[in-house]
Short mmCIF file of C-alpha atoms in Angstrom, two decimals:
data_model
loop_
_atom_site.label_atom_id
_atom_site.label_comp_id
_atom_site.label_asym_id
_atom_site.label_seq_id
_atom_site.Cartn_x
_atom_site.Cartn_y
_atom_site.Cartn_z
CA MET G 196 -30.90 -26.83 12.66
CA GLY G 197 -30.24 -23.27 14.02
CA GLU G 198 -28.38 -20.48 12.33
CA GLU G 199 -24.48 -20.81 11.37
CA ILE G 200 -21.91 -19.88 13.28
CA LYS G 201 -18.77 -18.96 12.06
CA VAL G 202 -15.64 -19.51 15.08
CA PHE G 203 -12.45 -17.27 14.66
CA THR G 204 -9.83 -18.73 17.14
CA GLN G 205 -6.00 -19.52 16.86
CA MET G 206 -6.33 -22.99 18.62
CA PHE G 207 -8.85 -25.79 18.39
CA TYR G 208 -9.18 -29.21 18.47
CA PRO G 209 -6.87 -31.46 19.00
CA ASP G 210 -4.86 -28.88 20.21
CA LEU G 211 -3.61 -29.51 24.18
CA ALA G 212 -4.04 -25.60 25.01
CA SER G 213 -6.81 -24.85 27.43
CA THR G 214 -8.34 -22.30 24.88
CA ALA G 215 -8.34 -24.84 22.32
CA LYS G 216 -9.94 -27.61 24.59
CA VAL G 217 -12.96 -25.34 26.01
CA LEU G 218 -13.78 -24.29 22.23
CA SER G 219 -13.77 -27.90 20.87
CA ASP G 220 -15.97 -29.21 23.89
CA LEU G 221 -18.42 -25.97 23.30
CA PHE G 222 -18.62 -26.42 19.61
CA PHE G 223 -18.86 -30.08 19.26
CA ASN G 224 -21.64 -30.22 21.71
CA LEU G 225 -23.47 -27.04 19.99
CA GLY G 226 -22.98 -28.77 16.93
CA ASP G 227 -26.32 -31.13 17.03
CA TYR G 228 -28.05 -27.51 16.84
CA TYR G 229 -26.16 -25.10 14.78
CA LYS G 230 -23.87 -25.23 11.71
CA ILE G 231 -20.47 -24.76 12.74
CA LYS G 232 -17.68 -23.74 10.87
CA VAL G 233 -14.09 -22.94 12.54
CA ILE G 234 -10.89 -21.36 11.23
CA CYS G 235 -7.93 -21.88 13.50
CA GLN G 236 -3.85 -22.25 13.17
CA ASN G 237 -2.82 -25.68 11.57
CA ARG G 238 -0.01 -26.20 14.31
CA SER G 239 -0.67 -27.23 17.75
CA TYR G 240 -0.13 -23.80 19.80
CA VAL G 241 1.30 -25.98 22.85
CA HIS G 242 3.95 -28.13 20.20
CA SER G 243 4.45 -26.13 17.04
CA ASP G 244 6.24 -29.06 15.04
CA VAL G 245 2.99 -31.24 15.61
CA LYS G 246 0.68 -30.31 12.30
CA TYR G 247 -2.94 -30.85 11.68
CA GLU G 248 -4.50 -31.54 8.75
CA GLU G 249 -5.67 -28.41 7.06
CA LYS G 250 -9.50 -29.18 6.69
CA SER G 251 -11.20 -31.86 8.68
CA LYS G 252 -14.80 -32.81 9.96
CA ILE G 253 -15.32 -33.81 13.36
CA ASN G 254 -18.83 -34.14 15.14
CA ASN G 255 -20.71 -31.97 12.43
CA VAL G 256 -18.35 -29.43 12.88
CA ILE G 257 -16.40 -27.95 9.94
CA ILE G 258 -12.60 -27.21 10.46
CA ASP G 259 -10.44 -25.32 8.03
CA ARG G 260 -6.92 -24.40 9.33
CA ILE G 261 -4.40 -21.60 8.31
CA LYS G 262 -0.61 -22.22 7.47
CA VAL G 263 1.46 -21.02 10.39
CA ARG G 264 4.99 -21.45 10.69
CA LYS G 265 6.75 -23.84 13.15
CA THR G 266 8.01 -22.25 15.84
CA ASN G 267 9.01 -21.62 19.82
CA LYS G 268 5.35 -19.83 21.38
CA ASN G 269 7.94 -18.43 23.71
CA SER G 270 10.01 -16.75 21.11
CA LEU G 271 8.98 -13.21 20.57
CA SER G 272 9.92 -12.92 16.79
CA GLY G 273 8.50 -16.24 15.97
CA ARG G 274 5.21 -15.00 17.71
CA ILE G 275 5.45 -11.69 15.70
CA ILE G 276 6.12 -13.48 12.51
CA ASN G 277 3.18 -16.17 12.91
CA PHE G 278 0.94 -12.99 14.40
CA ILE G 279 1.59 -11.10 10.83
CA ILE G 280 0.28 -14.63 9.20
CA LEU G 281 -2.50 -15.12 11.25
CA TYR G 282 -3.48 -11.18 11.03
CA ARG G 283 -3.28 -11.48 6.91
CA ASN G 284 -5.02 -14.79 6.89
CA PHE G 285 -8.05 -14.05 9.76
CA LYS G 286 -8.50 -10.95 7.73
CA LYS G 287 -8.91 -12.76 4.44
CA GLU G 288 -11.50 -15.30 6.00
CA ALA G 289 -13.40 -12.80 7.92
CA LYS G 290 -14.23 -10.93 4.47
CA LYS G 291 -15.20 -14.51 2.90
CA ALA G 292 -17.57 -15.47 5.77
CA ASN G 293 -21.18 -15.14 5.60
CA GLU G 294 -22.55 -16.79 8.60
CA ASP G 295 -25.64 -15.59 10.72
CA ILE G 296 -23.07 -15.29 13.70
CA PHE G 297 -19.35 -14.21 14.01
CA PHE G 298 -17.90 -15.68 17.24
CA CYS G 299 -14.04 -14.98 18.36
CA VAL G 300 -11.83 -15.10 21.12
CA SER G 301 -9.59 -12.90 22.54
CA ASN G 302 -6.27 -14.76 21.41
CA PRO G 303 -4.61 -13.65 19.40
CA PRO G 304 -5.22 -9.68 20.59
CA PHE G 305 -6.09 -8.28 17.23
CA LEU G 306 -9.08 -11.22 16.10
CA PRO G 307 -11.89 -9.57 17.67
CA TYR G 308 -11.52 -6.25 16.31
CA ILE G 309 -10.80 -8.10 12.71
CA THR G 310 -14.03 -10.36 13.25
CA ILE G 311 -16.55 -7.97 14.88
CA LYS G 312 -15.39 -5.24 11.98
CA GLU G 313 -16.33 -7.32 9.58
CA ALA G 314 -19.40 -8.70 11.30
CA ASN G 315 -20.72 -5.16 11.66
CA ARG G 316 -19.82 -4.23 8.25
CA LYS G 317 -22.05 -7.58 6.90
CA ASN G 318 -25.16 -6.53 9.92
CA LYS G 319 -24.34 -10.02 11.53
CA LYS G 320 -24.27 -10.78 14.59
CA SER G 321 -21.22 -11.35 16.84
CA VAL G 322 -20.10 -12.93 20.06
CA PHE G 323 -16.87 -11.71 21.62
CA LEU G 324 -15.43 -14.56 24.39
CA LEU G 325 -13.09 -12.72 26.60
CA HIS G 326 -9.98 -14.88 28.34
CA ASP G 327 -7.17 -12.73 28.96
CA LEU G 328 -7.57 -9.45 28.12
CA TYR G 329 -4.32 -7.70 26.54
CA PRO G 330 -2.63 -5.45 26.43
CA ASP G 331 -4.05 -4.36 30.04
CA VAL G 332 -2.69 -7.57 31.13
CA LEU G 333 0.65 -6.39 30.12
CA VAL G 334 0.43 -3.25 31.37
CA LYS G 335 -0.17 -4.68 35.18
CA LEU G 336 2.76 -6.83 34.50
CA GLY G 337 5.28 -4.06 34.08
CA LYS G 338 5.81 -5.37 29.98
CA ILE G 339 4.45 -2.10 28.84
CA ARG G 340 3.11 1.45 29.77
CA GLU G 341 -0.50 2.94 29.31
CA LYS G 342 1.26 5.89 27.06
CA SER G 343 2.75 3.73 24.98
CA LEU G 344 1.67 3.52 21.09
CA PHE G 345 0.83 -0.28 21.30
CA TYR G 346 -1.06 -0.12 24.23
CA LYS G 347 -3.10 3.02 22.86
CA ILE G 348 -3.88 0.97 19.31
CA MET G 349 -5.13 -1.98 20.94
CA TYR G 350 -7.01 -0.55 23.94
CA LYS G 351 -8.95 1.36 20.55
CA MET G 352 -9.17 -1.87 19.09
CA ASN G 353 -10.62 -3.55 21.99
CA LYS G 354 -12.97 -0.66 22.67
CA TYR G 355 -14.18 -0.99 19.17
CA ALA G 356 -14.77 -4.74 19.02
CA PHE G 357 -16.59 -4.56 22.97
CA GLU G 358 -19.00 -1.49 21.99
CA ASN G 359 -19.93 -3.44 18.70
CA SER G 360 -19.82 -7.07 19.73
CA SER G 361 -23.54 -8.15 19.96
CA LYS G 362 -22.68 -10.00 23.33
CA ILE G 363 -19.48 -10.01 25.12
CA ILE G 364 -18.80 -13.62 27.38
CA VAL G 365 -16.76 -12.91 30.28
CA LEU G 366 -15.57 -15.43 32.81
CA GLY G 367 -15.89 -13.40 36.35
CA ARG G 368 -18.01 -10.78 37.59
CA ASP G 369 -15.00 -9.08 38.32
CA VAL G 370 -14.01 -9.15 34.72
CA LYS G 371 -17.75 -7.65 34.14
CA GLU G 372 -17.11 -4.71 36.61
CA TYR G 373 -13.63 -3.98 35.00
CA LEU G 374 -14.94 -3.53 31.37
CA ILE G 375 -17.99 -1.45 32.57
CA ASN G 376 -15.59 0.76 34.85
CA ASN G 377 -12.20 0.80 32.17
CA TYR G 378 -14.01 0.50 28.86
CA ASN G 379 -17.61 1.98 29.62
CA ILE G 380 -19.47 -1.02 28.10
CA LYS G 381 -22.86 -1.34 28.99
CA ASP G 382 -24.05 -3.91 32.06
CA GLU G 383 -26.51 -5.81 29.51
CA LYS G 384 -24.32 -6.56 26.99
CA ILE G 385 -22.03 -8.34 29.01
CA GLU G 386 -23.23 -11.93 29.71
CA ILE G 387 -20.94 -14.01 32.46
CA ILE G 388 -20.53 -17.76 31.73
CA THR G 389 -17.44 -19.23 33.76
CA ASN G 390 -15.52 -22.19 32.14
CA TRP G 391 -16.23 -25.67 33.08
CA GLY G 392 -15.36 -29.30 33.98
CA ASN G 393 -16.15 -32.84 32.58
CA ASN G 394 -17.54 -34.90 35.48
CA THR G 395 -14.22 -37.27 35.87
CA ILE G 396 -14.61 -38.16 39.83
CA ASN G 397 -12.83 -41.80 40.15
CA ILE G 398 -10.90 -41.67 36.92
CA GLY G 399 -7.38 -42.76 38.43
CA ASN G 400 -4.18 -43.17 37.49
CA THR G 401 -2.29 -45.56 40.14
CA ASP G 402 0.70 -46.33 37.81
CA PHE G 403 1.35 -42.28 38.37
CA ARG G 404 1.99 -42.47 42.16
CA LYS G 405 4.01 -45.24 41.61
CA LYS G 406 6.49 -44.17 38.93
CA TYR G 407 7.12 -41.09 40.68
CA LYS G 408 7.09 -42.50 44.34
CA LEU G 409 4.37 -40.68 45.52
CA GLN G 410 2.51 -43.30 47.52
CA ASN G 411 0.96 -42.27 50.89
CA LYS G 412 2.14 -38.71 50.08
CA PHE G 413 -0.22 -35.79 50.48
CA VAL G 414 -0.24 -34.40 46.67
CA ILE G 415 -0.95 -30.78 45.96
CA MET G 416 -0.67 -30.71 42.01
CA TYR G 417 -0.70 -27.57 39.55
CA THR G 418 -1.26 -28.51 36.25
CA GLY G 419 -1.28 -26.31 32.83
CA ASN G 420 0.15 -23.28 31.36
CA LEU G 421 3.15 -21.78 33.39
CA GLY G 422 3.00 -18.39 32.21
CA GLU G 423 3.26 -14.58 33.38
CA THR G 424 -0.39 -14.29 35.07
CA ALA G 425 -0.05 -17.21 37.68
CA GLU G 426 2.08 -16.64 40.63
CA PHE G 427 4.22 -19.45 41.57
CA ASP G 428 6.51 -17.49 44.74
CA THR G 429 3.71 -18.41 47.26
CA LEU G 430 3.78 -21.92 46.50
CA LEU G 431 7.80 -22.45 46.00
CA ASN G 432 8.49 -20.17 49.42
CA THR G 433 5.44 -22.80 51.24
CA ALA G 434 7.16 -25.63 50.21
CA LYS G 435 10.34 -24.50 51.50
CA ILE G 436 9.42 -24.57 55.05
CA ILE G 437 6.69 -26.62 55.37
CA ASN G 438 9.03 -29.51 56.66
CA ASN G 439 7.15 -32.94 56.49
CA ASP G 440 7.99 -35.22 53.96
CA ASN G 441 4.51 -36.74 53.83
CA ILE G 442 3.41 -33.45 52.00
CA LYS G 443 4.54 -33.25 48.14
CA PHE G 444 4.25 -30.83 45.40
CA VAL G 445 3.48 -31.47 41.65
CA ILE G 446 3.82 -28.98 38.82
CA ILE G 447 3.12 -30.11 35.43
CA GLY G 448 2.88 -27.93 32.66
CA ASP G 449 5.20 -25.86 30.39
CA GLY G 450 5.32 -21.84 29.57
CA ARG G 451 7.41 -19.22 29.80
CA LYS G 452 8.29 -19.20 33.63
CA LYS G 453 9.35 -23.16 33.54
CA ARG G 454 12.51 -22.02 33.40
CA PHE G 455 12.14 -19.79 36.42
CA ILE G 456 10.78 -22.40 38.32
CA SER G 457 13.42 -24.74 37.72
CA GLY G 458 16.01 -22.70 38.81
CA LYS G 459 14.25 -21.77 41.86
CA ILE G 460 13.61 -25.35 42.81
CA ASP G 461 17.18 -25.92 42.37
CA GLU G 462 18.52 -22.94 44.22
CA MET G 463 16.02 -23.47 47.20
CA LYS G 464 16.81 -27.13 47.24
CA LEU G 465 12.94 -28.08 46.99
CA ASN G 466 12.94 -32.12 46.97
CA ASN G 467 9.29 -32.15 47.77
CA ILE G 468 8.50 -30.41 43.98
CA LEU G 469 8.16 -32.45 41.35
CA LEU G 470 7.95 -30.71 37.97
CA LEU G 471 6.91 -32.34 35.01
CA ASP G 472 5.88 -31.76 31.15
CA TYR G 473 2.35 -31.48 29.91
CA LEU G 474 0.32 -34.58 29.67
CA GLN G 475 -1.39 -35.98 27.00
CA GLU G 476 -5.13 -35.77 26.85
CA ASP G 477 -5.43 -39.44 27.22
CA GLU G 478 -3.11 -39.28 30.47
CA TYR G 479 -4.54 -36.01 31.91
CA TYR G 480 -7.59 -36.74 33.75
CA GLY G 481 -6.14 -39.87 35.48
CA VAL G 482 -3.23 -38.18 37.06
CA ILE G 483 -5.03 -35.41 38.17
CA ASN G 484 -7.23 -37.71 39.94
CA THR G 485 -4.46 -38.89 41.93
CA ALA G 486 -3.84 -34.96 43.92
CA ASP G 487 -5.14 -34.44 47.19
CA MET G 488 -5.42 -30.97 46.57
CA PHE G 489 -4.72 -28.23 43.87
CA TYR G 490 -2.95 -25.05 43.34
CA VAL G 491 -4.67 -22.32 41.47
CA SER G 492 -3.10 -18.50 41.50
CA LEU G 493 -3.33 -15.03 39.67
CA LYS G 494 -0.83 -12.49 40.46
CA GLU G 495 -1.94 -9.07 42.45
CA GLY G 496 -3.72 -6.87 40.35
CA LEU G 497 -4.56 -8.86 37.65
CA GLU G 498 -8.35 -9.09 38.99
CA GLY G 499 -10.76 -7.94 36.20
CA ILE G 500 -7.99 -9.40 33.55
CA SER G 501 -7.65 -12.90 33.92
CA VAL G 502 -9.20 -15.74 35.41
CA PRO G 503 -7.42 -19.01 36.20
CA SER G 504 -10.41 -21.48 34.69
CA LYS G 505 -8.30 -24.66 35.58
CA THR G 506 -9.89 -24.11 39.02
CA TYR G 507 -13.02 -25.59 37.29
CA THR G 508 -11.56 -28.88 36.03
CA TYR G 509 -9.90 -29.02 39.42
CA LEU G 510 -13.60 -28.86 40.46
CA SER G 511 -14.62 -31.68 38.57
CA VAL G 512 -12.15 -34.03 40.31
CA GLY G 513 -13.81 -33.39 43.46
CA LYS G 514 -10.89 -32.49 45.46
CA PRO G 515 -10.25 -29.39 47.80
CA ILE G 516 -8.46 -26.23 46.30
CA ILE G 517 -5.88 -23.71 47.58
CA ALA G 518 -6.53 -20.17 45.49
CA VAL G 519 -3.60 -17.73 46.07
CA VAL G 520 -5.55 -15.12 44.52
CA PRO G 521 -6.92 -11.21 44.57
CA PRO G 522 -9.57 -11.08 47.04
CA LYS G 523 -12.02 -9.78 44.52
CA SER G 524 -11.44 -11.65 41.97
CA GLU G 525 -13.68 -14.17 40.59
CA ILE G 526 -11.60 -17.18 42.07
CA GLY G 527 -11.52 -15.66 45.38
CA LEU G 528 -14.94 -14.82 45.50
CA SER G 529 -16.00 -18.02 44.68
CA ILE G 530 -13.88 -20.24 46.97
CA LYS G 531 -15.29 -18.00 49.66
CA GLU G 532 -18.86 -18.58 48.88
CA ASP G 533 -18.71 -22.35 48.76
CA ASN G 534 -15.90 -23.10 51.21
CA TYR G 535 -14.25 -25.64 48.63
CA GLY G 536 -11.02 -25.06 49.78
CA ILE G 537 -8.03 -22.44 51.16
CA TYR G 538 -7.87 -18.73 50.34
CA ASN G 539 -4.68 -17.52 50.60
CA ASN G 540 -3.52 -13.93 50.33
CA TYR G 541 0.23 -14.31 49.23
CA ASP G 542 1.24 -15.18 52.75
CA PRO G 543 3.50 -18.66 52.66
CA ILE G 544 4.00 -18.80 56.19
CA LYS G 545 -0.32 -18.99 56.59
CA LEU G 546 -0.76 -21.32 53.91
CA ARG G 547 2.01 -24.10 55.54
CA GLU G 548 -0.39 -23.35 58.80
CA ASP G 549 -3.53 -24.14 56.46
CA ILE G 550 -1.96 -26.95 54.48
CA LEU G 551 -0.63 -28.80 57.43
CA GLU G 552 -3.85 -28.50 59.55
CA ILE G 553 -6.02 -30.06 56.50
CA PHE G 554 -3.16 -32.70 56.25
CA HIS G 555 -3.81 -33.57 59.96
CA ASN G 556 -7.39 -32.93 60.11
CA LYS G 557 -9.16 -35.98 58.12
CA HIS G 558 -12.62 -34.41 58.69
CA LYS G 559 -11.88 -30.78 57.56
CA TYR G 560 -10.25 -32.18 54.38
CA ASN G 561 -13.42 -34.30 53.91
CA ILE G 562 -15.73 -31.27 54.64
CA LEU G 563 -13.62 -29.39 51.98
CA LYS G 564 -13.67 -31.96 49.08
CA GLU G 565 -17.12 -32.70 50.15
CA ASN G 566 -18.05 -28.74 49.06
CA ALA G 567 -16.08 -29.02 45.85
CA GLN G 568 -18.06 -31.76 44.85
CA LYS G 569 -21.43 -30.08 45.44
CA THR G 570 -20.21 -26.73 44.30
CA PHE G 571 -19.34 -28.38 40.60
CA ALA G 572 -22.21 -30.34 40.57
CA SER G 573 -24.71 -27.24 41.01
CA LYS G 574 -22.41 -24.69 39.28
CA TYR G 575 -19.64 -25.70 37.14
CA ASP G 576 -20.56 -29.09 35.27
CA ARG G 577 -20.47 -29.18 31.32
CA PRO G 578 -24.59 -29.19 30.48
CA ILE G 579 -25.10 -26.44 33.38
CA ILE G 580 -22.90 -24.19 31.47
CA LEU G 581 -23.48 -25.41 27.52
CA GLU G 582 -27.52 -24.39 28.17
CA LYS G 583 -25.99 -20.98 29.04
CA TYR G 584 -24.38 -21.09 25.93
CA TYR G 585 -27.06 -22.54 23.96
CA ASN G 586 -29.41 -20.23 25.55
CA LEU G 587 -27.10 -16.94 24.61
CA PHE G 588 -27.20 -18.24 20.84
CA LYS G 589 -30.84 -18.34 20.89
CA GLU G 590 -31.58 -14.94 22.52
CA LEU G 591 -29.62 -13.70 19.28
CA GLU G 592 -31.61 -15.50 17.02
CA ALA G 593 -34.81 -14.00 18.41
CA ASP G 594 -36.35 -10.91 17.24
CA LYS G 595 -35.57 -8.88 20.22
CA TRP G 596 -32.04 -8.74 19.14
CA LYS G 597 -31.04 -5.50 17.49
CA PRO G 598 -27.72 -4.98 15.21
CA PRO G 599 -25.32 -2.28 17.05
CA SER G 600 -26.03 1.19 15.73
#
């Protein structure tokens, strides 16, 4: 058994949020090699009325949960209250921790600073897994200004965490470049390890198509968080002009933009879009296997600070992907390199043409489908990515690692 790892994260199993799924999958598998202890919140991030037991042990992983209040995650006041509760308790837990490696994820935004500061004080190794980068995302979305006090405080906290962590894990090449250029972080400190998917090809759910009258339809699907970083205008405008009753768009999920999307569907009279709630884990893979293509998006200007990692889950199903993302983003680079779908630069007219071409050209569709399967098997299957994490932790154990000066 290797060293002990203390994991600090707001979300963990059995929560349905994507971060919870990623970290649970990672550490349940690493539990055979390391002693893993997780500290997280005791309520579901997706459905805050769902509570979990305060202490549990699963697959050799010990989970301790912090009590938080029941609140709507889309409520600013509720999130602030829970952030205060989490800040206080995560800080307390970090002070008590004495494991060999401190591991933290970038949500909530203050967590890396707390974790890495305490690890540094105790001369412990630390790993910072960066998903979305705040406050940079908020600046790009026009929510705050760089001159604001909040931005300056968060930037300094991030910079401290980046500079003093042993390793920073990022999900894409664009993110690595962003940290080097905007935070002056050394290249050798940053590791690119994408998220992954589980091989789920052919786990279908024919009842889903029957239930929503999608038999013999060409289904383009989006699942997950309907949040600020995703771009839905291109999808909605494409649905408006596609003029083909045999092509249906299915959006499954929840988030701040759900009301906006629902309103647009009504306003634009889009009877070719189906908007549904989050799926339970036992339903999810069966439903996504019924799709013919998937939709992935990222707002313009967000390259380097956010990566839509649901791409890898979609690839695990072995179906082509539509990527409406910045050209130099990780997913933009990936889809062009491996030709597993359609790249689109926020152009509904062009997207309509490309979708119709693939719909009518079965040979081209099958080439993209085959490329999706090959790309997943060679780059994004779970064992491939888990080995990268295992090697990173082994490197930290090795004598060549030195604490940050």
